[in-house]
Short mmCIF file of C-alpha atoms in Angstrom, two decimals:
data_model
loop_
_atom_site.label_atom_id
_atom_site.label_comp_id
_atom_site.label_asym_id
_atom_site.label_seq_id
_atom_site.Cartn_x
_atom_site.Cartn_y
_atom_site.Cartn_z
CA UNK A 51 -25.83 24.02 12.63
CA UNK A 52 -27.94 26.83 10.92
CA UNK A 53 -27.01 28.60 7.53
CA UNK A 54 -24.06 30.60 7.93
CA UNK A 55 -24.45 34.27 8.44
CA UNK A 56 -21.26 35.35 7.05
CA UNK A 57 -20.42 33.05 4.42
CA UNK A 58 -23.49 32.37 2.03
CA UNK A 59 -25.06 29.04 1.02
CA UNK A 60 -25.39 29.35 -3.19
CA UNK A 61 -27.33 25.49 -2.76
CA UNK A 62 -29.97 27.40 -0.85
CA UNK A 63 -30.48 30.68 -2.38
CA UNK A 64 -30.06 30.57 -5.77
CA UNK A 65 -30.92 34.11 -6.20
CA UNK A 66 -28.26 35.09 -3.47
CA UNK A 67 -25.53 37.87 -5.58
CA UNK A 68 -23.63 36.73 -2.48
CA UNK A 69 -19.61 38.29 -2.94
CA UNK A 70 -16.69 35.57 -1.48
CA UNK A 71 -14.91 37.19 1.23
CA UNK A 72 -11.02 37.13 1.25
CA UNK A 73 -11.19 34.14 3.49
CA UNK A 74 -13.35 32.26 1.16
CA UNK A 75 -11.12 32.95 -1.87
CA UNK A 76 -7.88 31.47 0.36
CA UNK A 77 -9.88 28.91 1.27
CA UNK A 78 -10.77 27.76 -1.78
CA UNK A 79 -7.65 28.20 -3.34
CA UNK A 80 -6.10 25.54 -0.91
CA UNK A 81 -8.85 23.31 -1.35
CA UNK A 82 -10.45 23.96 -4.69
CA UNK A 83 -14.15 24.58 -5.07
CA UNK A 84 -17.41 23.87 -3.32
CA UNK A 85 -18.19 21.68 -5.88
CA UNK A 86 -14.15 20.17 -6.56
CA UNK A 87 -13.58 19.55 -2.86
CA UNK A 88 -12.76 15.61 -3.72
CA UNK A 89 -13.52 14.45 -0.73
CA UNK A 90 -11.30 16.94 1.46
CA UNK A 91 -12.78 18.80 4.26
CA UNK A 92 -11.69 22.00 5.82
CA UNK A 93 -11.35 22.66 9.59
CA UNK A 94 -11.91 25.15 11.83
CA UNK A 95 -12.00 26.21 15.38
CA UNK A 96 -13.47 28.42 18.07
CA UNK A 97 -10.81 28.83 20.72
CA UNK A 98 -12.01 30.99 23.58
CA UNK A 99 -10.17 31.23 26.40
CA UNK A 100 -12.84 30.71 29.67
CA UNK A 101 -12.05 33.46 31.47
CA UNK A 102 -15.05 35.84 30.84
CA UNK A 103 -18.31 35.39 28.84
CA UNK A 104 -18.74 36.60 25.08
CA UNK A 105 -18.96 39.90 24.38
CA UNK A 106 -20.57 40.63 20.68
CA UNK A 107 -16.95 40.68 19.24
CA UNK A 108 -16.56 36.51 19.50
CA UNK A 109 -20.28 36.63 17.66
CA UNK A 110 -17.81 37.31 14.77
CA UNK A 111 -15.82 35.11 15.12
CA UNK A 112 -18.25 32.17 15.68
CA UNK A 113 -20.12 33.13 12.65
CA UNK A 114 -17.05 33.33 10.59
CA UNK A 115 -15.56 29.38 12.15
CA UNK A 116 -18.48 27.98 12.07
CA UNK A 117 -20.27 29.32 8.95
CA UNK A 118 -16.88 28.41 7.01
CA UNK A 119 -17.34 24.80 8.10
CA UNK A 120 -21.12 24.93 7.07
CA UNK A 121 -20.29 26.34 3.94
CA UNK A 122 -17.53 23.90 2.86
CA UNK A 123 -18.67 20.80 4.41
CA UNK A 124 -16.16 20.53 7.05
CA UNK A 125 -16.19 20.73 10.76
CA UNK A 126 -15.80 22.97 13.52
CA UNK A 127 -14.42 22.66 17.04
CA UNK A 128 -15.38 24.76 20.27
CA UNK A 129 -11.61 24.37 22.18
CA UNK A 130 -11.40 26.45 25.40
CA UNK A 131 -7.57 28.11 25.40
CA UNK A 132 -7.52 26.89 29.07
CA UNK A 133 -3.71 27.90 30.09
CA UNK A 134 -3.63 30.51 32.62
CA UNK A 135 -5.69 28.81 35.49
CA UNK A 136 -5.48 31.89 37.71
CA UNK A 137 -8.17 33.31 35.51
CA UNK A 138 -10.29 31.00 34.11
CA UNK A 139 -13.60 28.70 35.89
CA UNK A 140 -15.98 26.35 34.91
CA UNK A 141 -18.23 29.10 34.89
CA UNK A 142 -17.16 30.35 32.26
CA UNK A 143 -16.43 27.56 30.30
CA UNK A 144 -20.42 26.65 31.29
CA UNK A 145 -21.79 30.17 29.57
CA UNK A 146 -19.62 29.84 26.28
CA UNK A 147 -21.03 26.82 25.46
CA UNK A 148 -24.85 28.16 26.42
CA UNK A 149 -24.14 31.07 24.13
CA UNK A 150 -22.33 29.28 21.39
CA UNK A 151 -25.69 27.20 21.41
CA UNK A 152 -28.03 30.08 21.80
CA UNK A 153 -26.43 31.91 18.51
CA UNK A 154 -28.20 28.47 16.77
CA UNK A 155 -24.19 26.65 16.28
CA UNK A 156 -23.01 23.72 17.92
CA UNK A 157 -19.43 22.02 17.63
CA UNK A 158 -18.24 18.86 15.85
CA UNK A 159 -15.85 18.27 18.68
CA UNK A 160 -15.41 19.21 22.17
CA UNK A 161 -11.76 20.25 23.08
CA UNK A 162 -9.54 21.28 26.04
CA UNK A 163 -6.15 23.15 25.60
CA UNK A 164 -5.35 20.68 28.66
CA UNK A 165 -6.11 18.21 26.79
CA UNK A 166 -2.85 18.05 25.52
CA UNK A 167 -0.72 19.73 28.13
CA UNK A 168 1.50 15.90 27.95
CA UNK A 169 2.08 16.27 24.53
CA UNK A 170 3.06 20.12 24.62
CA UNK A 171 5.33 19.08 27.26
CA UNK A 172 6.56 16.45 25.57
CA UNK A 173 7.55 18.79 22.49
CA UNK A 174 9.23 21.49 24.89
CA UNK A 175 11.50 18.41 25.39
CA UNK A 176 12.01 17.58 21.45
CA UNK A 177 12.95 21.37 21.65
CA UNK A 178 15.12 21.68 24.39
CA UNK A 179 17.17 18.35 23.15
CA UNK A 180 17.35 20.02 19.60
CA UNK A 181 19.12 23.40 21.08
CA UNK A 182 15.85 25.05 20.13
CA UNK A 183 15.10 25.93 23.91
CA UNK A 184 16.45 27.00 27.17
CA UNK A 185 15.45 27.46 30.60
CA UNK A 186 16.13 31.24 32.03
CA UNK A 187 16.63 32.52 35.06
CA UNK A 188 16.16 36.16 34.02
CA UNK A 189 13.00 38.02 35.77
CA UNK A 190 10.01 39.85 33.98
CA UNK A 191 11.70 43.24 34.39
CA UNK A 192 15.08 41.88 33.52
CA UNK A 193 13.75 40.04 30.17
CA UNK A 194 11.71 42.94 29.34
CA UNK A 195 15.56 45.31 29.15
CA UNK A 196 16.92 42.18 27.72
CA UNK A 197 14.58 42.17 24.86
CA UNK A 198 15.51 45.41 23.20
CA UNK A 199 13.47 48.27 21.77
CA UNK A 200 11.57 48.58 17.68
CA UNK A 201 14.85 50.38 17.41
CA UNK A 202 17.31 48.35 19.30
CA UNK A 203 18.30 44.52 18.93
CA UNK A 204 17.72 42.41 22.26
CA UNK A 205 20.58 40.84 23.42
CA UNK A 206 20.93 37.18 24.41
CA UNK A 207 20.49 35.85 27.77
CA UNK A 208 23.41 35.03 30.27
CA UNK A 209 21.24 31.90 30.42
CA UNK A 210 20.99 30.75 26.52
CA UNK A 211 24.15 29.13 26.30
CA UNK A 212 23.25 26.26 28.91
CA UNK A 213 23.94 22.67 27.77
CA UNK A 214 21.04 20.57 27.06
CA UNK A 215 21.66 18.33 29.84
CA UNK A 216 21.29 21.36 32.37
CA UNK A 217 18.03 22.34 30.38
CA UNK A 218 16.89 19.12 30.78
CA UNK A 219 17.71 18.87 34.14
CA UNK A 220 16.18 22.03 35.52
CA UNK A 221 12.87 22.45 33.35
CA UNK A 222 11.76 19.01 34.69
CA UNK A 223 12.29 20.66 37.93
CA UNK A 224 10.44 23.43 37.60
CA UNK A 225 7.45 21.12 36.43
CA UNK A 226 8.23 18.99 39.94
CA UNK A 227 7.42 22.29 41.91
CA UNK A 228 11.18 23.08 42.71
CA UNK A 229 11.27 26.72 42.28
CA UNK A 230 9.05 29.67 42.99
CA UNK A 231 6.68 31.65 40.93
CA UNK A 232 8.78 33.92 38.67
CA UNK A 233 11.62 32.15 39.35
CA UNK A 234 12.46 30.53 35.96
CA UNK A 235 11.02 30.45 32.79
CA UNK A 236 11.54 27.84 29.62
CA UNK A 237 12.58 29.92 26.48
CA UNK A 238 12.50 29.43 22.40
CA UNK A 239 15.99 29.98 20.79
CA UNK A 240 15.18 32.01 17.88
CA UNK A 241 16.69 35.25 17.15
CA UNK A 242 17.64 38.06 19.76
CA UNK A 243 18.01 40.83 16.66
CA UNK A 244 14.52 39.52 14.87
CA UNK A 245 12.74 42.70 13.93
CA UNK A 246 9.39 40.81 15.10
CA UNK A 247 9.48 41.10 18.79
CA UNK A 248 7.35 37.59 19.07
CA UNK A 249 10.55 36.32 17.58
CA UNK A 250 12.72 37.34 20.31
CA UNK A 251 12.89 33.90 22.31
CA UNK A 252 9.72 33.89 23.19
CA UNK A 253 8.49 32.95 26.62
CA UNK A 254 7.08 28.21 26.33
CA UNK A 255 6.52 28.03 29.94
CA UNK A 256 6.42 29.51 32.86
CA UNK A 257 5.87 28.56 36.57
CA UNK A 258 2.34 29.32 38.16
CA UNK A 259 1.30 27.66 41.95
CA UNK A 260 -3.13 27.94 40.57
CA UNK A 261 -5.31 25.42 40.94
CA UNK A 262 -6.89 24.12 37.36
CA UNK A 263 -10.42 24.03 37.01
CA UNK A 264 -9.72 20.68 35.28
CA UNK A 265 -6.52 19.19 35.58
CA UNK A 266 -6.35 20.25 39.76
CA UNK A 267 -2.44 20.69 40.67
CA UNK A 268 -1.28 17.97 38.75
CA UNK A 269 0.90 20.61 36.73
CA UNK A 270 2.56 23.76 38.08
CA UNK A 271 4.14 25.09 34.67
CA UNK A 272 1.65 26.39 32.02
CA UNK A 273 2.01 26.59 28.12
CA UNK A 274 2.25 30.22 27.22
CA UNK A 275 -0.41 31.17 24.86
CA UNK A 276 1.62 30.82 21.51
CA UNK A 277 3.33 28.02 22.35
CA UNK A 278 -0.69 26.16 23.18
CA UNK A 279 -2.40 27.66 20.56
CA UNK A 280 -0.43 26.36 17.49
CA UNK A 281 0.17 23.43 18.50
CA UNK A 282 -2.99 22.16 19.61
CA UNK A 283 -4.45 23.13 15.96
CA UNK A 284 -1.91 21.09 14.58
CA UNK A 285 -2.41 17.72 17.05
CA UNK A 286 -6.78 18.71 15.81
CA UNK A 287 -5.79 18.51 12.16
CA UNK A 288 -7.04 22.16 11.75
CA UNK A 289 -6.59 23.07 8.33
CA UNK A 290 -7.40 27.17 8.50
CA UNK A 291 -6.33 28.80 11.57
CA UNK A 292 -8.71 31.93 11.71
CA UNK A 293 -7.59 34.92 14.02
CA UNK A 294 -8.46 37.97 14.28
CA UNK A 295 -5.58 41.27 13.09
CA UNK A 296 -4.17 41.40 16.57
CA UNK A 297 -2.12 37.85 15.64
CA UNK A 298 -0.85 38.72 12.12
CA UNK A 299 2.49 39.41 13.97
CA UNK A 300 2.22 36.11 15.68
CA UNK A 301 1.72 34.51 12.50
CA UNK A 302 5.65 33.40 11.66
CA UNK A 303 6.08 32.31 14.88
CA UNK A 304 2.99 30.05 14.84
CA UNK A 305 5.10 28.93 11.60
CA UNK A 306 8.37 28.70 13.46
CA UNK A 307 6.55 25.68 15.87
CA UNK A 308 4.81 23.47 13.51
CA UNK A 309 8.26 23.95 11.02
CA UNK A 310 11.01 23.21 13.90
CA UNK A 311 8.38 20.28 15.79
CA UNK A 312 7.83 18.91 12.11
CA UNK A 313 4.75 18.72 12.35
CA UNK A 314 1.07 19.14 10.97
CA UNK A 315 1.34 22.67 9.87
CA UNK A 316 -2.35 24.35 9.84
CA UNK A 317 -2.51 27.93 7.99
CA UNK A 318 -3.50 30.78 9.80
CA UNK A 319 -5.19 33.82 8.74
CA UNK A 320 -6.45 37.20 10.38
CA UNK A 321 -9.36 39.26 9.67
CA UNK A 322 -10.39 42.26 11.71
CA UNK A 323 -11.72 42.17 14.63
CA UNK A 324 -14.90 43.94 15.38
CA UNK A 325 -14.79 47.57 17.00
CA UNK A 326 -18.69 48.99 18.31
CA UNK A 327 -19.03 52.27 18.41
CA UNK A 328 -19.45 53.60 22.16
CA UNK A 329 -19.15 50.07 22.78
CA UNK A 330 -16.34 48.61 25.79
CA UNK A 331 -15.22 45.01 24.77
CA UNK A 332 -12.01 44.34 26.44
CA UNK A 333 -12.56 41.53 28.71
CA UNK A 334 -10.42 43.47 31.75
CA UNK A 335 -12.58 46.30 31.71
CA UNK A 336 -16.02 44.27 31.48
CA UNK A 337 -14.49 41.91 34.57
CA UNK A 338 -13.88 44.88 35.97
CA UNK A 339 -17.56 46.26 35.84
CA UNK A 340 -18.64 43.05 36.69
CA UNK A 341 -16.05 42.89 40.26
CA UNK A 342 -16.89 46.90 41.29
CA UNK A 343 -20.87 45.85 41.05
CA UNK A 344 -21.00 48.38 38.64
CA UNK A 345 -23.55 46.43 36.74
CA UNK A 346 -25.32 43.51 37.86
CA UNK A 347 -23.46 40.63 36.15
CA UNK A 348 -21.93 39.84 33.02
CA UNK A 349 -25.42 39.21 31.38
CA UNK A 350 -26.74 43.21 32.83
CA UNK A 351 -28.62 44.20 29.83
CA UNK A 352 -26.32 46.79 29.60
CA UNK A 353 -23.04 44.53 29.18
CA UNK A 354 -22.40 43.97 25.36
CA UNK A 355 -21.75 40.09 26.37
CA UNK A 356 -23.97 37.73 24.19
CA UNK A 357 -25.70 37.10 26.81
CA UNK A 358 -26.32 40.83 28.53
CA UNK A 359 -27.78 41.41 24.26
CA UNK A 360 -30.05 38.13 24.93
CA UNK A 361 -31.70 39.25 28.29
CA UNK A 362 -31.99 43.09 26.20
CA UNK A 363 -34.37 41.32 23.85
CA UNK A 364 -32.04 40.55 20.89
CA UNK A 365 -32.28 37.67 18.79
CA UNK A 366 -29.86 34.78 17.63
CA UNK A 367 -30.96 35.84 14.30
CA UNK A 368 -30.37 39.62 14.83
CA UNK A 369 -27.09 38.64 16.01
CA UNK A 370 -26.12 36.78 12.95
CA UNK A 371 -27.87 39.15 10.31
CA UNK A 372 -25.42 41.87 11.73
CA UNK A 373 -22.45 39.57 11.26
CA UNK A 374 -23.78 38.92 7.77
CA UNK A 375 -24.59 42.91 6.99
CA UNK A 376 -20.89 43.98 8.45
CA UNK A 377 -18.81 41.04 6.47
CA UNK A 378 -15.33 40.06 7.02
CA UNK A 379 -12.66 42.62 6.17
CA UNK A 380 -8.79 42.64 6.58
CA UNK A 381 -8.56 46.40 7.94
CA UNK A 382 -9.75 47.18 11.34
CA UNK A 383 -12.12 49.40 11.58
CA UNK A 384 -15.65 50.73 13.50
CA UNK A 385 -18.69 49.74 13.04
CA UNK A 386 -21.73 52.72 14.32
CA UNK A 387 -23.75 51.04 16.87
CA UNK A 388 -26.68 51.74 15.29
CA UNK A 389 -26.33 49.24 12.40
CA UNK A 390 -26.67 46.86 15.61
CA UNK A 391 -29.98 48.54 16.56
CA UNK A 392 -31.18 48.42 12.98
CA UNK A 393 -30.76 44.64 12.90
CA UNK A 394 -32.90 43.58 16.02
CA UNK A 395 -35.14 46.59 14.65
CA UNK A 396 -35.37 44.78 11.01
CA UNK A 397 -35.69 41.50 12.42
CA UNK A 398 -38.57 42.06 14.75
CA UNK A 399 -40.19 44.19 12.60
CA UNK A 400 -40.50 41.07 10.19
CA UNK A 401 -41.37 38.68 13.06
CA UNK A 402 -43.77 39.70 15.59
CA UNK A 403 -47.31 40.91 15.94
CA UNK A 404 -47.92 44.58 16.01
CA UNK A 405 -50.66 45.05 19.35
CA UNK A 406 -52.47 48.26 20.16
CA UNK A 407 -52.09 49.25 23.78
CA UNK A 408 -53.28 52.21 26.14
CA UNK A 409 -51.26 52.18 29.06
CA UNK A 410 -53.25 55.27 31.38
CA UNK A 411 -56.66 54.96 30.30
CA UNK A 412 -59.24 57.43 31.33
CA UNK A 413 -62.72 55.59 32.23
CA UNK A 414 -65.56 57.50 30.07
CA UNK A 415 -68.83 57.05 30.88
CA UNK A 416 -71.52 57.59 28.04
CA UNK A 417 -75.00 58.56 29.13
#
């Protein structure tokens, strides 16, 4: 794993005036100092979900996860967030890795969210025998009036009130392929009149006929994201959950899981997320460039994917030096595009020959 580009290495430049980030100072106040550690190592993780390549926003985010790791001695896990099968392909999962590796990072540990869809199963049980879950009947449209407005309470389902045995009972038969798509869905019991919407009983599970691009058809009920997510940094020991500003709402009921399931209960923290100037990153939009044949591919040199920047001519070390020169911040904000430019700029203009060229000569003959 190189030297971080976001978190500085004091061991190897002395001279470095380097400034912690706000991560680095939580970090360190949960673990103590580089140099008090005592034997403790954090964790952290890169959890892409394999339905798209990287764009230059996950550069970010893999400089931030894995320079941490670097930085404090710990380790750092590439996990693919593989729960919504309908999307996602080994493709995918086959150019993350390439570009994780072609950024100069590799992983401690190699992880599947499907790795542990038994054991997140196996919880939804522990929850649904503890009254903390229930399995609904209402539709999308009908959950989405049942769920109330930033101004209104939701109210409870006609459905909450089921007896465990019934909940039981009919969740295991939505995972034996009983019911169609849409049909039923397996619910937290939290709070109906929580001012956080993610608090609302929240959506565990819900039925989907797709064939996995590793588990096959052996399931037919997925893990919502939240309900994957924290969990399987909890069953990886994770000890700093890194995310970027989009989850900070998400953040008490990642808490609500690991407190109810009593169990390993990592810390998560957001930072902002990076926002290019003139610059599309959302993954629908870039799919959908990709589908139309607008450009030719997700790496089209004109795609901001890592690799559309790696067949323009940009560096791994570009990449990182403009992680470095932007830093980690906790509002979101936008960056100019051209402090992009100026880093492959700066970068080549320290590492390659200079050659004189004439492109049309004009043949001159001397008598």
């Amino acid at each position: 794993m190189p030297k971080s580009s976001i978190v500085s290495h004091p061991a190897e430049n002395p001279d470095s005036h380097h400034h912690k980030n706000f991560i680095e100072t939580e970090v360190e106040k949960d673990f103590g100092t580089k140099e008090s550690l005592q034997g403790r190592k954090i964790q952290t993780r890169f959890p892409p979900e394999p339905n798209g390549y990287l764009h230059i926003g996950h550069a970010k985010s893999i400089c931030l996860n894995f320079g941490l790791a670097r930085s404090y001695g710990g380790q750092c896990n590439l996990r693919f967030d593989d729960t919504n099968p309908s999307k996602e392909s080994q493709e995918y999962v086959d150019s993350i890795q390439r570009d994780v590796r072609w950024l100069g990072f590799d992983w401690d540990n190699l992880f599947y969210a499907s790795d542990y869809f038994q054991q997140l199963y196996d919880w939804a049980l522990q929850l649904i025998r503890e009254g903390h879950a229930y399995v609904c009947d209402l539709n999308a449209d009908q959950m989405r009036e049942y769920r109330g407005t930033l101004t209104e309470p939701g109210r409870n389902s006609p459905f909450r009130d089921r007896s465990v045995e019934e909940n039981l009972d009919l969740f295991l038969r939505m995972k034996n392929g009983e019911f169609a798509e849409g049909a039923r869905t397996l619910r937290a019991k939290i709070d109906m009149e929580a001012a956080n919407f993610n608090l609302r009983d929240p959506v565990l599970y819900r039925i989907m006929f797709a064939h996995h691009h590793r588990t096959g058809n052996d399931w037919c009920i997925y893990p919502m994201y939240d309900w994957a997510h924290g969990q399987s940094d909890s069953i990886e020991g994770i000890t700093h959950s890194i995310c970027t500003l989009e989850f900070e709402n998400h953040r008490p009921l990642y808490d609500w899981f690991c407190k109810t399931l009593r169990i390993f209960h990592p810390r998560q923290m957001e930072f902002a997320r990076l926002n290019l100037s003139y610059t599309v990153m959302s993954k629908r939009k870039l799919l959908q460039l990709v589908t139309e044949k607008h450009v030719d591919g997700w790496d089209d040199p004109r795609m901001p994917t890592i690799s559309g920047y790696r067949r323009r001519g940009y560096t791994p070390e570009s990449l990182r030096n403009f992680c470095e020169t932007i830093g980690v911040a906790r509002f979101n904000g936008v960056i100019d595009v051209l402090v992009l430019e100026n880093a492959i700029r700066e970068h080549l203009n320290k590492t390659t020959s200079r050659y004189m060229a004439i492109l049309d000569p004009v043949k001159i003959t001397l008598t």
